[in-house]
Amino acid sequence: MNILIVGSGGREHAICESVRRSDKAQKIYCAPGNAGIASIAECVPIGAMEFEKLADFAKEHNVDLTIVGMDDPLVGGIVDVFESRNLKVFGPSKKAAILEGSKAFSKDLMKKYNIPTAAYEVFENAQEAIEYLKDAKMPVVLKADGLALGKGVLICNTYEEAKDGVKQIMEDKKFGTAGSRMVIEEFMTGREVSVLSYCDGKHIKIMPSSQDHKRALNGDKGLNTGGMGTFSPSPFYTDEVDKICKEKIYQATVDAMRSEGREFKGIIFFGLMITKEGPKVLEYNARFGDPEAQVVLPRMKTDIIDVCLACIDGSLDKIDIEFEDNAAVCVVLASDGYPVKYDKGFEITGLDKFDSNDGYYCFHAGTKFDANGKIVTNGGRVLGVTAKGNDLKDARNNAYKATAWVDFSNKYMRDDIGKAIDEA
Ligand code: AMP
Ligand code: GLY
């Protein structure tokens, strides 16, 4: 089969790597891709939001299956465009991707179907939101309604801070049009866990848990980023938590979407908070996590193409999805200064030392070829170094060992990815 992957980050590199391992894959394309993806796939210079051009490409090159990695095109309706042209595509329709695209929608869905989540209110007017905050318990969480690159969430400790936050979201439109509506939510405490799942509209199959480190600095301090590293599985995702999630969250979400006439096919990413009262949903995403995919996909034994086709055909209940009984850790190598200000264009050395047959991967996030054909840094997050191990500690040691194999001028990483496992 000829496969097209849409996206250009570490997640898409991990998807390409899984597709490469499939016996079914013949020609692999990625649009737009990056310098690392280019070692697996032919990179096609079409942007992820250029739906018609992508569909033209898929037709012209006999693409049998397209896998969409990113949220923006999914929420924008890429799947509907492909399906209207009879092209097979893995991902939710626009109607279903709203699960990620609107926080107000997802909160209302959870309330209606009794799926555990933080208490909340939705506002379309800044004055009413500010009025509500006067009696609200602090800290409080403010969320812009739409997609905001994972940055549309403000945690406020005082009324003054929250009032200012409402102004930033709704009046200054700090997160763009995402801020025409907002959710004000109860602050929850506990461990965060990410659970990715495959869905075929009716059935759901859960992948092993993982955890992201979103803050830029050691000790989960500093600014929020796209993710500085991940580990899988999470020792905080116990059998007891799994049982409750299976009873109250996973199938309940798939059934709720179906009842709403928004059958969900693709990946549902459950962002969970394990609170004292049990697991609750922090957020839904409609795609693989980045960098969660970089620790979950390398552990998947089942052919990813078979799984995607089963999701599309509605036959997910007919296949077993197997994962290795080991662990993986991903340490992100970033440009110093990320996520605020950083230089790029530095040559990267040592990339040839990684061999996936040995359980080591170097997923590219922000890289490109320079005019001389050398691979250089081209973003805040540059590489995701993933290593497997027999257990989490082994995987962490391996991943940190491998971070020394690659180098570039302003290389920055956290030293404590996966340290939380010592507390488990
Ligand atoms: P979200 O984009 O909704 O996942 O929010 C981003 C991050 O904000 C989450 O990963 C949490 O760390 C934090 N967060 C979001 N909602 C809450 C909440 N209700 N209570 C505590 N932290 C939250
Ligand atoms: N790592 C969090 C996300 O992909 O949204």
PDB file of N, CA and C in Angstrom, residues 87-162:
ATOM      1  N   LEU A  87     -11.221   8.846  -0.740  1.00  0.00           N
ATOM      2  CA  LEU A  87      -9.862   8.492  -0.313  1.00  0.00           C
ATOM      3  C   LEU A  87      -9.930   7.967   1.113  1.00  0.00           C
ATOM      4  N   LYS A  88      -9.235   6.858   1.371  1.00  0.00           N
ATOM      5  CA  LYS A  88      -9.227   6.274   2.719  1.00  0.00           C
ATOM      6  C   LYS A  88      -8.352   7.136   3.617  1.00  0.00           C
ATOM      7  N   VAL A  89      -8.887   7.504   4.769  1.00  0.00           N
ATOM      8  CA  VAL A  89      -8.138   8.403   5.653  1.00  0.00           C
ATOM      9  C   VAL A  89      -8.400   8.023   7.097  1.00  0.00           C
ATOM     10  N   PHE A  90      -7.327   8.040   7.897  1.00  0.00           N
ATOM     11  CA  PHE A  90      -7.435   7.685   9.309  1.00  0.00           C
ATOM     12  C   PHE A  90      -7.471   8.957  10.151  1.00  0.00           C
ATOM     13  N   GLY A  91      -8.589   9.143  10.862  1.00  0.00           N
ATOM     14  CA  GLY A  91      -8.746  10.316  11.727  1.00  0.00           C
ATOM     15  C   GLY A  91     -10.219  10.630  11.840  1.00  0.00           C
ATOM     16  N   PRO A  92     -10.610  11.439  12.823  1.00  0.00           N
ATOM     17  CA  PRO A  92     -12.014  11.783  12.995  1.00  0.00           C
ATOM     18  C   PRO A  92     -12.489  12.812  11.966  1.00  0.00           C
ATOM     19  N   SER A  93     -13.782  12.744  11.642  1.00  0.00           N
ATOM     20  CA  SER A  93     -14.396  13.762  10.795  1.00  0.00           C
ATOM     21  C   SER A  93     -14.397  15.092  11.563  1.00  0.00           C
ATOM     22  N   LYS A  94     -14.730  16.154  10.854  1.00  0.00           N
ATOM     23  CA  LYS A  94     -14.793  17.470  11.492  1.00  0.00           C
ATOM     24  C   LYS A  94     -15.794  17.467  12.651  1.00  0.00           C
ATOM     25  N   LYS A  95     -16.914  16.819  12.407  1.00  0.00           N
ATOM     26  CA  LYS A  95     -17.965  16.742  13.429  1.00  0.00           C
ATOM     27  C   LYS A  95     -17.482  16.055  14.708  1.00  0.00           C
ATOM     28  N   ALA A  96     -16.587  15.070  14.538  1.00  0.00           N
ATOM     29  CA  ALA A  96     -16.094  14.324  15.701  1.00  0.00           C
ATOM     30  C   ALA A  96     -14.866  14.983  16.325  1.00  0.00           C
ATOM     31  N   ALA A  97     -14.050  15.649  15.495  1.00  0.00           N
ATOM     32  CA  ALA A  97     -12.820  16.267  16.008  1.00  0.00           C
ATOM     33  C   ALA A  97     -13.114  17.449  16.929  1.00  0.00           C
ATOM     34  N   ILE A  98     -14.376  17.873  16.960  1.00  0.00           N
ATOM     35  CA  ILE A  98     -14.780  18.944  17.871  1.00  0.00           C
ATOM     36  C   ILE A  98     -14.517  18.532  19.324  1.00  0.00           C
ATOM     37  N   LEU A  99     -14.387  17.226  19.546  1.00  0.00           N
ATOM     38  CA  LEU A  99     -14.050  16.731  20.884  1.00  0.00           C
ATOM     39  C   LEU A  99     -12.773  17.416  21.389  1.00  0.00           C
ATOM     40  N   GLU A 100     -11.834  17.670  20.475  1.00  0.00           N
ATOM     41  CA  GLU A 100     -10.641  18.451  20.830  1.00  0.00           C
ATOM     42  C   GLU A 100     -10.834  19.928  20.494  1.00  0.00           C
ATOM     43  N   GLY A 101     -11.559  20.200  19.433  1.00  0.00           N
ATOM     44  CA  GLY A 101     -11.639  21.563  18.898  1.00  0.00           C
ATOM     45  C   GLY A 101     -12.385  22.546  19.773  1.00  0.00           C
ATOM     46  N   SER A 102     -13.282  22.050  20.615  1.00  0.00           N
ATOM     47  CA  SER A 102     -14.016  22.971  21.499  1.00  0.00           C
ATOM     48  C   SER A 102     -14.065  22.420  22.915  1.00  0.00           C
ATOM     49  N   LYS A 103     -13.453  23.162  23.830  1.00  0.00           N
ATOM     50  CA  LYS A 103     -13.462  22.713  25.229  1.00  0.00           C
ATOM     51  C   LYS A 103     -14.868  22.807  25.802  1.00  0.00           C
ATOM     52  N   ALA A 104     -15.633  23.815  25.340  1.00  0.00           N
ATOM     53  CA  ALA A 104     -17.019  23.942  25.823  1.00  0.00           C
ATOM     54  C   ALA A 104     -17.825  22.720  25.386  1.00  0.00           C
ATOM     55  N   PHE A 105     -17.632  22.282  24.132  1.00  0.00           N
ATOM     56  CA  PHE A 105     -18.335  21.086  23.651  1.00  0.00           C
ATOM     57  C   PHE A 105     -17.973  19.873  24.508  1.00  0.00           C
ATOM     58  N   SER A 106     -16.667  19.671  24.726  1.00  0.00           N
ATOM     59  CA  SER A 106     -16.256  18.453  25.435  1.00  0.00           C
ATOM     60  C   SER A 106     -16.726  18.476  26.888  1.00  0.00           C
ATOM     61  N   LYS A 107     -16.711  19.643  27.501  1.00  0.00           N
ATOM     62  CA  LYS A 107     -17.190  19.722  28.898  1.00  0.00           C
ATOM     63  C   LYS A 107     -18.694  19.435  28.950  1.00  0.00           C
ATOM     64  N   ASP A 108     -19.449  20.010  28.027  1.00  0.00           N
ATOM     65  CA  ASP A 108     -20.905  19.778  28.012  1.00  0.00           C
ATOM     66  C   ASP A 108     -21.212  18.300  27.757  1.00  0.00           C
ATOM     67  N   LEU A 109     -20.411  17.672  26.890  1.00  0.00           N
ATOM     68  CA  LEU A 109     -20.599  16.245  26.601  1.00  0.00           C
ATOM     69  C   LEU A 109     -20.385  15.422  27.878  1.00  0.00           C
ATOM     70  N   MET A 110     -19.304  15.733  28.589  1.00  0.00           N
ATOM     71  CA  MET A 110     -18.996  14.966  29.806  1.00  0.00           C
ATOM     72  C   MET A 110     -20.091  15.147  30.850  1.00  0.00           C
ATOM     73  N   LYS A 111     -20.592  16.382  30.946  1.00  0.00           N
ATOM     74  CA  LYS A 111     -21.657  16.635  31.931  1.00  0.00           C
ATOM     75  C   LYS A 111     -22.900  15.823  31.558  1.00  0.00           C
ATOM     76  N   LYS A 112     -23.280  15.909  30.275  1.00  0.00           N
ATOM     77  CA  LYS A 112     -24.506  15.243  29.828  1.00  0.00           C
ATOM     78  C   LYS A 112     -24.442  13.735  30.030  1.00  0.00           C
ATOM     79  N   TYR A 113     -23.263  13.134  29.834  1.00  0.00           N
ATOM     80  CA  TYR A 113     -23.139  11.674  29.894  1.00  0.00           C
ATOM     81  C   TYR A 113     -22.440  11.182  31.169  1.00  0.00           C
ATOM     82  N   ASN A 114     -22.384  12.053  32.175  1.00  0.00           N
ATOM     83  CA  ASN A 114     -21.821  11.668  33.487  1.00  0.00           C
ATOM     84  C   ASN A 114     -20.414  11.097  33.412  1.00  0.00           C
ATOM     85  N   ILE A 115     -19.576  11.702  32.591  1.00  0.00           N
ATOM     86  CA  ILE A 115     -18.171  11.292  32.526  1.00  0.00           C
ATOM     87  C   ILE A 115     -17.401  12.188  33.494  1.00  0.00           C
ATOM     88  N   PRO A 116     -16.638  11.599  34.434  1.00  0.00           N
ATOM     89  CA  PRO A 116     -16.026  12.417  35.488  1.00  0.00           C
ATOM     90  C   PRO A 116     -15.058  13.468  34.952  1.00  0.00           C
ATOM     91  N   THR A 117     -15.269  14.707  35.353  1.00  0.00           N
ATOM     92  CA  THR A 117     -14.402  15.819  34.951  1.00  0.00           C
ATOM     93  C   THR A 117     -14.541  16.919  35.998  1.00  0.00           C
ATOM     94  N   ALA A 118     -13.713  17.959  35.907  1.00  0.00           N
ATOM     95  CA  ALA A 118     -13.798  19.061  36.867  1.00  0.00           C
ATOM     96  C   ALA A 118     -15.087  19.852  36.646  1.00  0.00           C
ATOM     97  N   ALA A 119     -15.665  20.376  37.737  1.00  0.00           N
ATOM     98  CA  ALA A 119     -16.845  21.238  37.625  1.00  0.00           C
ATOM     99  C   ALA A 119     -16.475  22.488  36.818  1.00  0.00           C
ATOM    100  N   TYR A 120     -17.444  23.064  36.084  1.00  0.00           N
ATOM    101  CA  TYR A 120     -17.090  24.162  35.169  1.00  0.00           C
ATOM    102  C   TYR A 120     -18.319  24.999  34.802  1.00  0.00           C
ATOM    103  N   GLU A 121     -18.064  26.128  34.186  1.00  0.00           N
ATOM    104  CA  GLU A 121     -19.107  26.947  33.546  1.00  0.00           C
ATOM    105  C   GLU A 121     -18.539  27.445  32.227  1.00  0.00           C
ATOM    106  N   VAL A 122     -19.424  27.656  31.242  1.00  0.00           N
ATOM    107  CA  VAL A 122     -18.989  28.209  29.948  1.00  0.00           C
ATOM    108  C   VAL A 122     -19.457  29.667  29.862  1.00  0.00           C
ATOM    109  N   PHE A 123     -18.609  30.545  29.347  1.00  0.00           N
ATOM    110  CA  PHE A 123     -18.969  31.969  29.212  1.00  0.00           C
ATOM    111  C   PHE A 123     -18.698  32.484  27.799  1.00  0.00           C
ATOM    112  N   GLU A 124     -19.592  33.368  27.346  1.00  0.00           N
ATOM    113  CA  GLU A 124     -19.368  34.008  26.043  1.00  0.00           C
ATOM    114  C   GLU A 124     -19.209  35.501  26.210  1.00  0.00           C
ATOM    115  N   ASN A 125     -19.145  35.925  27.465  1.00  0.00           N
ATOM    116  CA  ASN A 125     -19.144  37.348  27.756  1.00  0.00           C
ATOM    117  C   ASN A 125     -18.189  37.591  28.928  1.00  0.00           C
ATOM    118  N   ALA A 126     -17.232  38.500  28.736  1.00  0.00           N
ATOM    119  CA  ALA A 126     -16.191  38.717  29.746  1.00  0.00           C
ATOM    120  C   ALA A 126     -16.772  39.199  31.074  1.00  0.00           C
ATOM    121  N   GLN A 127     -17.768  40.096  30.987  1.00  0.00           N
ATOM    122  CA  GLN A 127     -18.334  40.671  32.214  1.00  0.00           C
ATOM    123  C   GLN A 127     -18.977  39.593  33.085  1.00  0.00           C
ATOM    124  N   GLU A 128     -19.709  38.687  32.428  1.00  0.00           N
ATOM    125  CA  GLU A 128     -20.362  37.601  33.190  1.00  0.00           C
ATOM    126  C   GLU A 128     -19.324  36.671  33.803  1.00  0.00           C
ATOM    127  N   ALA A 129     -18.248  36.428  33.075  1.00  0.00           N
ATOM    128  CA  ALA A 129     -17.177  35.559  33.599  1.00  0.00           C
ATOM    129  C   ALA A 129     -16.554  36.197  34.830  1.00  0.00           C
ATOM    130  N   ILE A 130     -16.312  37.502  34.761  1.00  0.00           N
ATOM    131  CA  ILE A 130     -15.670  38.209  35.888  1.00  0.00           C
ATOM    132  C   ILE A 130     -16.600  38.218  37.110  1.00  0.00           C
ATOM    133  N   GLU A 131     -17.886  38.391  36.842  1.00  0.00           N
ATOM    134  CA  GLU A 131     -18.890  38.368  37.915  1.00  0.00           C
ATOM    135  C   GLU A 131     -18.865  36.999  38.622  1.00  0.00           C
ATOM    136  N   TYR A 132     -18.828  35.949  37.820  1.00  0.00           N
ATOM    137  CA  TYR A 132     -18.815  34.572  38.355  1.00  0.00           C
ATOM    138  C   TYR A 132     -17.576  34.334  39.227  1.00  0.00           C
ATOM    139  N   LEU A 133     -16.449  34.917  38.790  1.00  0.00           N
ATOM    140  CA  LEU A 133     -15.183  34.671  39.491  1.00  0.00           C
ATOM    141  C   LEU A 133     -15.167  35.239  40.906  1.00  0.00           C
ATOM    142  N   LYS A 134     -16.033  36.250  41.159  1.00  0.00           N
ATOM    143  CA  LYS A 134     -16.045  36.901  42.479  1.00  0.00           C
ATOM    144  C   LYS A 134     -16.280  35.890  43.593  1.00  0.00           C
ATOM    145  N   ASP A 135     -17.109  34.879  43.330  1.00  0.00           N
ATOM    146  CA  ASP A 135     -17.415  33.877  44.363  1.00  0.00           C
ATOM    147  C   ASP A 135     -16.716  32.546  44.119  1.00  0.00           C
ATOM    148  N   ALA A 136     -15.861  32.489  43.091  1.00  0.00           N
ATOM    149  CA  ALA A 136     -15.259  31.193  42.739  1.00  0.00           C
ATOM    150  C   ALA A 136     -14.118  30.839  43.692  1.00  0.00           C
ATOM    151  N   LYS A 137     -13.940  29.544  43.904  1.00  0.00           N
ATOM    152  CA  LYS A 137     -12.866  29.055  44.773  1.00  0.00           C
ATOM    153  C   LYS A 137     -11.538  29.143  44.008  1.00  0.00           C
ATOM    154  N   MET A 138     -10.502  29.641  44.677  1.00  0.00           N
ATOM    155  CA  MET A 138      -9.183  29.761  44.033  1.00  0.00           C
ATOM    156  C   MET A 138      -8.292  28.602  44.504  1.00  0.00           C
ATOM    157  N   PRO A 139      -7.277  28.150  43.713  1.00  0.00           N
ATOM    158  CA  PRO A 139      -7.050  28.577  42.331  1.00  0.00           C
ATOM    159  C   PRO A 139      -8.185  28.126  41.414  1.00  0.00           C
ATOM    160  N   VAL A 140      -8.241  28.803  40.250  1.00  0.00           N
ATOM    161  CA  VAL A 140      -9.272  28.481  39.278  1.00  0.00           C
ATOM    162  C   VAL A 140      -8.600  28.355  37.910  1.00  0.00           C
ATOM    163  N   VAL A 141      -9.210  27.586  37.022  1.00  0.00           N
ATOM    164  CA  VAL A 141      -8.579  27.327  35.720  1.00  0.00           C
ATOM    165  C   VAL A 141      -9.406  27.990  34.618  1.00  0.00           C
ATOM    166  N   LEU A 142      -8.751  28.802  33.783  1.00  0.00           N
ATOM    167  CA  LEU A 142      -9.426  29.457  32.653  1.00  0.00           C
ATOM    168  C   LEU A 142      -8.950  28.796  31.364  1.00  0.00           C
ATOM    169  N   LYS A 143      -9.905  28.470  30.496  1.00  0.00           N
ATOM    170  CA  LYS A 143      -9.527  27.830  29.227  1.00  0.00           C
ATOM    171  C   LYS A 143     -10.198  28.527  28.053  1.00  0.00           C
ATOM    172  N   ALA A 144      -9.405  28.929  27.085  1.00  0.00           N
ATOM    173  CA  ALA A 144      -9.968  29.447  25.830  1.00  0.00           C
ATOM    174  C   ALA A 144     -10.651  28.261  25.142  1.00  0.00           C
ATOM    175  N   ASP A 145     -11.756  28.517  24.465  1.00  0.00           N
ATOM    176  CA  ASP A 145     -12.572  27.409  23.932  1.00  0.00           C
ATOM    177  C   ASP A 145     -11.894  26.591  22.846  1.00  0.00           C
ATOM    178  N   GLY A 146     -11.257  27.232  21.886  1.00  0.00           N
ATOM    179  CA  GLY A 146     -10.786  26.516  20.685  1.00  0.00           C
ATOM    180  C   GLY A 146      -9.332  26.081  20.771  1.00  0.00           C
ATOM    181  N   LEU A 147      -8.775  25.642  19.629  1.00  0.00           N
ATOM    182  CA  LEU A 147      -7.378  25.194  19.589  1.00  0.00           C
ATOM    183  C   LEU A 147      -6.453  26.371  19.846  1.00  0.00           C
ATOM    184  N   ALA A 148      -5.502  26.204  20.756  1.00  0.00           N
ATOM    185  CA  ALA A 148      -4.576  27.297  21.050  1.00  0.00           C
ATOM    186  C   ALA A 148      -3.174  26.729  21.269  1.00  0.00           C
ATOM    187  N   LEU A 149      -2.812  25.738  20.454  1.00  0.00           N
ATOM    188  CA  LEU A 149      -1.483  25.112  20.521  1.00  0.00           C
ATOM    189  C   LEU A 149      -1.144  24.641  21.927  1.00  0.00           C
ATOM    190  N   GLY A 150      -2.143  24.165  22.651  1.00  0.00           N
ATOM    191  CA  GLY A 150      -1.916  23.664  24.007  1.00  0.00           C
ATOM    192  C   GLY A 150      -1.609  24.750  25.016  1.00  0.00           C
ATOM    193  N   LYS A 151      -1.759  26.020  24.593  1.00  0.00           N
ATOM    194  CA  LYS A 151      -1.352  27.098  25.499  1.00  0.00           C
ATOM    195  C   LYS A 151      -2.540  27.915  26.015  1.00  0.00           C
ATOM    196  N   GLY A 152      -3.749  27.539  25.669  1.00  0.00           N
ATOM    197  CA  GLY A 152      -4.916  28.345  26.026  1.00  0.00           C
ATOM    198  C   GLY A 152      -5.459  28.122  27.431  1.00  0.00           C
ATOM    199  N   VAL A 153      -4.579  27.655  28.339  1.00  0.00           N
ATOM    200  CA  VAL A 153      -5.045  27.357  29.700  1.00  0.00           C
ATOM    201  C   VAL A 153      -4.288  28.223  30.700  1.00  0.00           C
ATOM    202  N   LEU A 154      -5.034  28.928  31.564  1.00  0.00           N
ATOM    203  CA  LEU A 154      -4.391  29.745  32.593  1.00  0.00           C
ATOM    204  C   LEU A 154      -4.835  29.262  33.960  1.00  0.00           C
ATOM    205  N   ILE A 155      -3.870  29.026  34.849  1.00  0.00           N
ATOM    206  CA  ILE A 155      -4.217  28.638  36.222  1.00  0.00           C
ATOM    207  C   ILE A 155      -3.993  29.869  37.094  1.00  0.00           C
ATOM    208  N   CYS A 156      -5.064  30.354  37.731  1.00  0.00           N
ATOM    209  CA  CYS A 156      -4.990  31.638  38.449  1.00  0.00           C
ATOM    210  C   CYS A 156      -5.191  31.417  39.943  1.00  0.00           C
ATOM    211  N   ASN A 157      -4.331  32.065  40.728  1.00  0.00           N
ATOM    212  CA  ASN A 157      -4.369  31.862  42.185  1.00  0.00           C
ATOM    213  C   ASN A 157      -5.240  32.864  42.919  1.00  0.00           C
ATOM    214  N   THR A 158      -5.486  34.016  42.306  1.00  0.00           N
ATOM    215  CA  THR A 158      -6.282  35.045  42.995  1.00  0.00           C
ATOM    216  C   THR A 158      -7.360  35.568  42.036  1.00  0.00           C
ATOM    217  N   TYR A 159      -8.342  36.255  42.641  1.00  0.00           N
ATOM    218  CA  TYR A 159      -9.407  36.862  41.832  1.00  0.00           C
ATOM    219  C   TYR A 159      -8.815  37.846  40.827  1.00  0.00           C
ATOM    220  N   GLU A 160      -7.836  38.669  41.284  1.00  0.00           N
ATOM    221  CA  GLU A 160      -7.233  39.673  40.402  1.00  0.00           C
ATOM    222  C   GLU A 160      -6.578  39.021  39.181  1.00  0.00           C
ATOM    223  N   GLU A 161      -5.842  37.946  39.454  1.00  0.00           N
ATOM    224  CA  GLU A 161      -5.161  37.225  38.364  1.00  0.00           C
ATOM    225  C   GLU A 161      -6.193  36.658  37.378  1.00  0.00           C
ATOM    226  N   ALA A 162      -7.268  36.095  37.946  1.00  0.00           N
ATOM    227  CA  ALA A 162      -8.289  35.463  37.106  1.00  0.00           C
ATOM    228  C   ALA A 162      -9.000  36.514  36.252  1.00  0.00           C
TER     229      ALA A 162
END
